[in-house]
XYZ file of C-alpha atoms in Angstrom:
345
model
C 0.000 0.000 0.000
C 1.379 3.425 -0.925
C 2.527 5.217 2.215
C 1.368 8.652 1.043
C -2.089 7.478 -0.044
C -4.856 8.726 2.254
C -6.793 5.861 3.808
C -10.181 5.470 2.117
C -13.451 5.481 4.013
C -15.856 2.544 3.994
C -19.630 2.586 4.187
C -22.502 0.126 4.202
C -25.701 0.367 2.173
C -28.641 0.196 4.583
C -30.985 -2.668 3.570
C -33.972 -0.517 2.640
C -35.177 -3.208 0.204
C -34.574 -5.970 2.737
C -31.455 -7.198 0.943
C -29.011 -6.035 -1.724
C -28.318 -9.486 -3.116
C -30.591 -12.384 -4.029
C -34.079 -12.166 -2.559
C -34.199 -15.970 -2.461
C -31.056 -16.429 -0.345
C -31.777 -19.233 2.164
C -30.044 -17.451 5.060
C -30.974 -13.829 4.408
C -34.732 -13.479 4.193
C -35.631 -9.965 2.971
C -36.325 -7.727 5.953
C -36.860 -4.030 5.255
C -37.806 -3.157 8.822
C -36.420 -0.115 10.600
C -35.288 -2.255 13.537
C -33.049 -4.419 11.349
C -31.491 -1.396 9.651
C -30.938 0.320 12.992
C -29.240 -2.720 14.513
C -27.063 -3.263 11.431
C -25.847 0.326 11.225
C -25.155 0.463 14.963
C -23.089 -2.701 14.508
C -21.347 -1.259 11.427
C -20.305 1.756 13.477
C -18.950 -0.537 16.197
C -16.974 -2.474 13.590
C -15.301 0.670 12.273
C -17.297 1.532 9.171
C -17.405 5.253 8.461
C -20.655 5.836 6.620
C -24.034 4.496 5.575
C -26.305 5.243 2.642
C -30.074 5.004 2.981
C -31.585 4.836 -0.513
C -34.960 6.385 -1.320
C -38.020 4.789 -2.899
C -41.665 5.066 -1.985
C -42.386 1.984 -4.115
C -40.066 -1.029 -4.345
C -38.527 -1.166 -7.872
C -38.658 -4.953 -7.769
C -42.429 -4.961 -7.290
C -44.973 -2.989 -5.301
C -45.713 -6.119 -3.241
C -42.277 -5.911 -1.585
C -41.507 -3.870 1.531
C -39.283 -0.803 1.311
C -38.091 1.456 4.123
C -38.728 5.221 4.185
C -35.524 7.237 4.142
C -35.728 10.384 6.205
C -37.645 9.095 9.198
C -35.057 6.274 9.217
C -32.207 8.832 9.174
C -33.707 10.562 12.205
C -33.761 7.263 14.099
C -30.210 6.401 13.054
C -29.057 9.856 14.128
C -30.191 9.096 17.669
C -28.904 5.505 17.655
C -25.368 6.232 16.404
C -22.647 8.653 17.413
C -19.947 8.683 14.723
C -20.982 7.203 11.378
C -21.834 9.558 8.497
C -25.538 9.379 7.615
C -26.211 9.817 3.883
C -29.865 10.011 2.927
C -30.946 9.774 -0.688
C -33.387 12.456 -1.826
C -35.465 12.780 -4.978
C -36.276 16.487 -5.312
C -39.675 15.845 -6.914
C -40.816 14.123 -3.712
C -40.030 16.988 -1.300
C -40.779 20.685 -1.228
C -37.337 22.326 -0.775
C -38.316 24.356 2.296
C -39.841 21.315 4.021
C -36.786 19.229 3.151
C -34.292 21.887 4.271
C -36.088 22.083 7.629
C -36.204 18.287 7.983
C -32.464 17.957 7.380
C -31.690 20.850 9.722
C -33.553 19.072 12.509
C -31.851 15.716 11.875
C -28.505 17.538 11.816
C -29.153 18.635 15.394
C -29.981 15.075 16.423
C -26.898 13.707 14.635
C -24.486 16.443 15.746
C -23.609 17.384 12.149
C -23.226 13.960 10.499
C -25.944 14.195 7.837
C -25.270 14.231 4.085
C -27.590 13.948 1.109
C -27.392 11.815 -2.016
C -29.337 13.630 -4.704
C -31.134 11.291 -7.112
C -33.237 12.783 -9.884
C -35.418 9.679 -10.158
C -35.577 6.942 -12.793
C -38.428 4.710 -11.546
C -41.507 5.824 -13.476
C -44.201 3.954 -11.471
C -43.092 5.888 -8.410
C -43.428 9.210 -10.218
C -46.759 8.169 -11.707
C -48.032 7.304 -8.231
C -47.655 10.955 -7.183
C -48.946 12.365 -10.468
C -45.586 13.208 -12.087
C -45.245 10.461 -14.665
C -44.960 12.914 -17.544
C -41.794 14.637 -16.255
C -38.922 13.858 -18.639
C -35.336 12.912 -17.789
C -34.128 16.366 -18.821
C -36.865 18.092 -16.858
C -35.964 16.121 -13.724
C -32.324 17.195 -13.869
C -33.220 20.825 -14.518
C -35.570 20.743 -11.534
C -32.862 19.069 -9.419
C -30.404 21.833 -10.302
C -32.804 24.587 -9.216
C -34.019 22.623 -6.190
C -30.477 22.023 -4.917
C -29.662 25.703 -5.318
C -32.730 26.721 -3.296
C -32.053 24.154 -0.554
C -28.423 25.313 -0.311
C -29.475 28.935 0.101
C -32.000 27.977 2.776
C -29.376 26.011 4.708
C -27.115 29.068 4.662
C -29.918 31.194 6.102
C -30.487 33.299 2.979
C -33.903 34.754 2.283
C -35.357 33.257 -0.910
C -36.450 35.802 -3.483
C -38.252 33.186 -5.563
C -37.683 29.642 -6.650
C -39.046 26.679 -8.557
C -42.080 28.460 -9.968
C -43.408 29.455 -6.592
C -42.637 26.230 -4.718
C -40.907 28.473 -2.184
C -42.427 31.892 -1.577
C -40.372 35.075 -1.663
C -38.922 35.895 1.739
C -38.866 32.286 2.987
C -35.974 31.572 5.348
C -34.751 28.648 7.414
C -34.430 29.297 11.132
C -32.245 28.259 12.741
C -29.876 28.206 9.790
C -27.242 25.489 9.640
C -23.732 26.110 10.882
C -22.463 23.387 8.525
C -23.833 22.753 5.047
C -24.386 18.993 4.591
C -22.182 17.238 2.090
C -23.884 16.591 -1.251
C -23.353 13.263 -3.022
C -24.573 12.847 -6.571
C -24.215 9.995 -9.059
C -25.394 9.072 -12.523
C -24.213 7.948 -15.917
C -25.860 10.614 -18.075
C -24.325 13.855 -19.286
C -26.917 15.776 -17.268
C -25.911 13.939 -14.082
C -22.201 14.508 -14.628
C -22.642 18.205 -15.387
C -24.770 18.758 -12.284
C -22.392 16.802 -10.047
C -19.312 18.593 -11.333
C -20.920 21.977 -10.752
C -22.762 21.555 -7.450
C -21.898 18.298 -5.643
C -19.164 17.579 -3.121
C -18.798 13.895 -4.020
C -19.536 12.093 -7.284
C -20.799 8.550 -6.725
C -19.650 6.065 -9.379
C -21.594 2.889 -9.991
C -19.460 -0.237 -9.715
C -17.123 -0.761 -12.686
C -13.519 -1.840 -13.441
C -10.688 0.511 -12.425
C -9.869 1.759 -15.938
C -13.503 2.690 -16.553
C -13.555 4.483 -13.209
C -10.332 6.313 -14.103
C -11.847 7.569 -17.361
C -14.889 8.964 -15.557
C -12.801 10.573 -12.814
C -10.601 12.257 -15.426
C -13.692 13.530 -17.238
C -15.243 14.886 -14.033
C -12.054 16.652 -12.975
C -11.944 18.547 -16.269
C -15.461 19.929 -15.918
C -16.537 23.375 -14.794
C -17.115 23.631 -11.061
C -19.080 26.146 -8.961
C -17.441 25.242 -5.642
C -13.922 26.120 -4.442
C -13.257 22.625 -3.030
C -12.211 19.903 -5.481
C -14.751 17.221 -6.313
C -14.308 13.973 -4.391
C -15.338 10.481 -5.510
C -17.147 7.487 -4.095
C -17.705 4.008 -5.523
C -20.520 1.530 -5.015
C -19.443 -2.122 -4.876
C -20.653 -5.548 -3.808
C -17.937 -7.453 -1.892
C -17.265 -11.205 -1.844
C -14.052 -11.904 0.096
C -12.776 -15.256 1.322
C -9.552 -16.962 2.392
C -8.865 -17.890 -1.238
C -9.811 -16.626 -4.682
C -11.388 -19.992 -5.495
C -13.716 -19.814 -2.487
C -14.754 -16.281 -3.412
C -15.481 -17.254 -7.020
C -17.558 -20.212 -5.858
C -19.613 -17.895 -3.655
C -20.040 -15.410 -6.504
C -21.313 -18.128 -8.825
C -23.696 -19.308 -6.115
C -25.118 -15.810 -5.568
C -25.288 -15.140 -9.305
C -27.270 -18.343 -9.744
C -29.728 -17.271 -7.063
C -30.164 -13.851 -8.658
C -30.604 -15.268 -12.166
C -33.080 -17.868 -10.942
C -35.169 -15.387 -8.993
C -36.146 -13.135 -11.909
C -34.463 -10.123 -10.340
C -33.096 -9.162 -13.745
C -36.601 -7.781 -14.350
C -36.128 -5.086 -11.709
C -35.481 -2.483 -14.430
C -39.103 -2.808 -15.589
C -40.564 0.640 -15.044
C -37.241 2.422 -15.525
C -37.242 5.522 -17.677
C -35.768 4.461 -21.072
C -33.653 7.623 -20.978
C -31.875 6.470 -17.805
C -28.247 5.911 -18.790
C -27.370 3.560 -15.920
C -29.392 0.696 -17.337
C -27.931 1.197 -20.804
C -24.380 1.031 -19.442
C -25.039 -2.146 -17.439
C -27.497 -3.788 -19.823
C -26.925 -7.527 -20.238
C -23.995 -7.647 -17.796
C -24.286 -10.371 -15.158
C -23.740 -9.041 -11.666
C -24.840 -9.382 -8.071
C -26.044 -6.279 -6.258
C -27.281 -2.907 -7.455
C -25.553 0.179 -8.851
C -22.923 -1.888 -10.635
C -22.629 -4.409 -7.802
C -19.872 -6.936 -8.456
C -18.699 -5.151 -11.635
C -16.099 -3.355 -9.485
C -14.381 -6.714 -9.051
C -14.132 -6.780 -5.241
C -14.223 -10.574 -5.418
C -11.314 -12.727 -4.280
C -9.044 -13.427 -1.352
C -8.788 -10.818 1.380
C -5.452 -9.682 -0.004
C -6.816 -9.450 -3.567
C -9.820 -7.397 -2.482
C -7.561 -5.078 -0.472
C -5.275 -4.632 -3.491
C -8.261 -3.820 -5.703
C -9.463 -1.253 -3.179
C -5.986 0.287 -3.115
C -6.041 0.526 -6.913
C -9.340 2.400 -6.838
C -8.110 4.634 -4.012
C -5.027 5.550 -6.057
C -7.375 6.780 -8.795
C -9.131 9.105 -6.365
C -11.896 7.037 -4.768
C -12.303 8.313 -1.203
C -15.403 6.388 -0.084
C -16.371 2.786 -0.845
C -20.102 2.224 -0.274
C -20.399 -1.526 0.094
C -23.059 -4.205 -0.268
C -22.832 -7.719 1.182
C -24.846 -10.950 1.439
C -25.670 -12.229 3.965
C -25.242 -8.678 5.183
C -24.530 -9.346 8.853
C -22.020 -12.152 8.290
C -20.136 -10.558 5.398
C -19.999 -7.116 7.006
C -18.308 -8.716 10.020
C -15.949 -10.652 7.725
C -14.897 -7.477 5.904
C -14.326 -5.671 9.204
C -12.211 -8.535 10.545
C -10.020 -9.272 7.536
C -9.892 -6.133 5.347
C -10.626 -2.995 7.381
C -7.497 -3.431 9.562
C -5.347 -3.288 6.410
C -6.432 0.337 5.891
C -6.316 1.599 9.483
């Protein structure tokens, strides 16, 4: 490991869908309850993980019959239950009035003692938008709205009086009191040109979906060349599903087992209802993988030493935060903390 390389941070995806792997896993029955998420994230903090990401859906993308956890009430509970871990909540601007959201985050910030961050997602799941009467909003419209919405929320957090915004969604003169002493970190991901442009200009961290190192390097180089509206340089995070074992052969066997469960469960159909203009599904179309947001495409599969080396490679490219998925979540999270985390501390 390079001596001058800053140690990366590691996070855990909260199981808002009940599981991030195969829904038919014999050990991990899907459980999207708040209590399970709370207990897991408390344990992750104890094990030394630095962050968690709570995704946002009001309808489960895999089918409306499945349970899915609500994000921001969950973040409030996690803020009280934890003391150190960064709490990243996903937010789809079309679902929240900016003044209501700014106030909600400000309150959770007080509970969490300034550990809250947001992951802005413009929304790709059409049934969810249709359910709230916004099914006719295009991909381009969503990103334009997100740009304006994020600007308004940022001004509210700073305590500025809003002159006008979002076609009257926030009235002139609206202010947030008390204003925030610290503006929450903004994470933003996406494969489209609109997503990259918005992230480069207004985000603090660009989230990459799982992919091989050279592909990640190309995106990081592209993002670093783009125009930026903030004085601080853009940072980078990577989503990845981890399968680590004593040997590469054991890890590959486990990967094949999980892939078989996923393929046999029909989970490949989870993109039904996705906006055809969503670039993520075009990039990953037809590629076998376990997990979401690129999942195992990042290649964190192998012996403990191999996975650590792969992480070091990504870190050398500029990845600061690894947001990880596991299955079974409890067992594999503990395994990662025992065998891999100490190599980076």
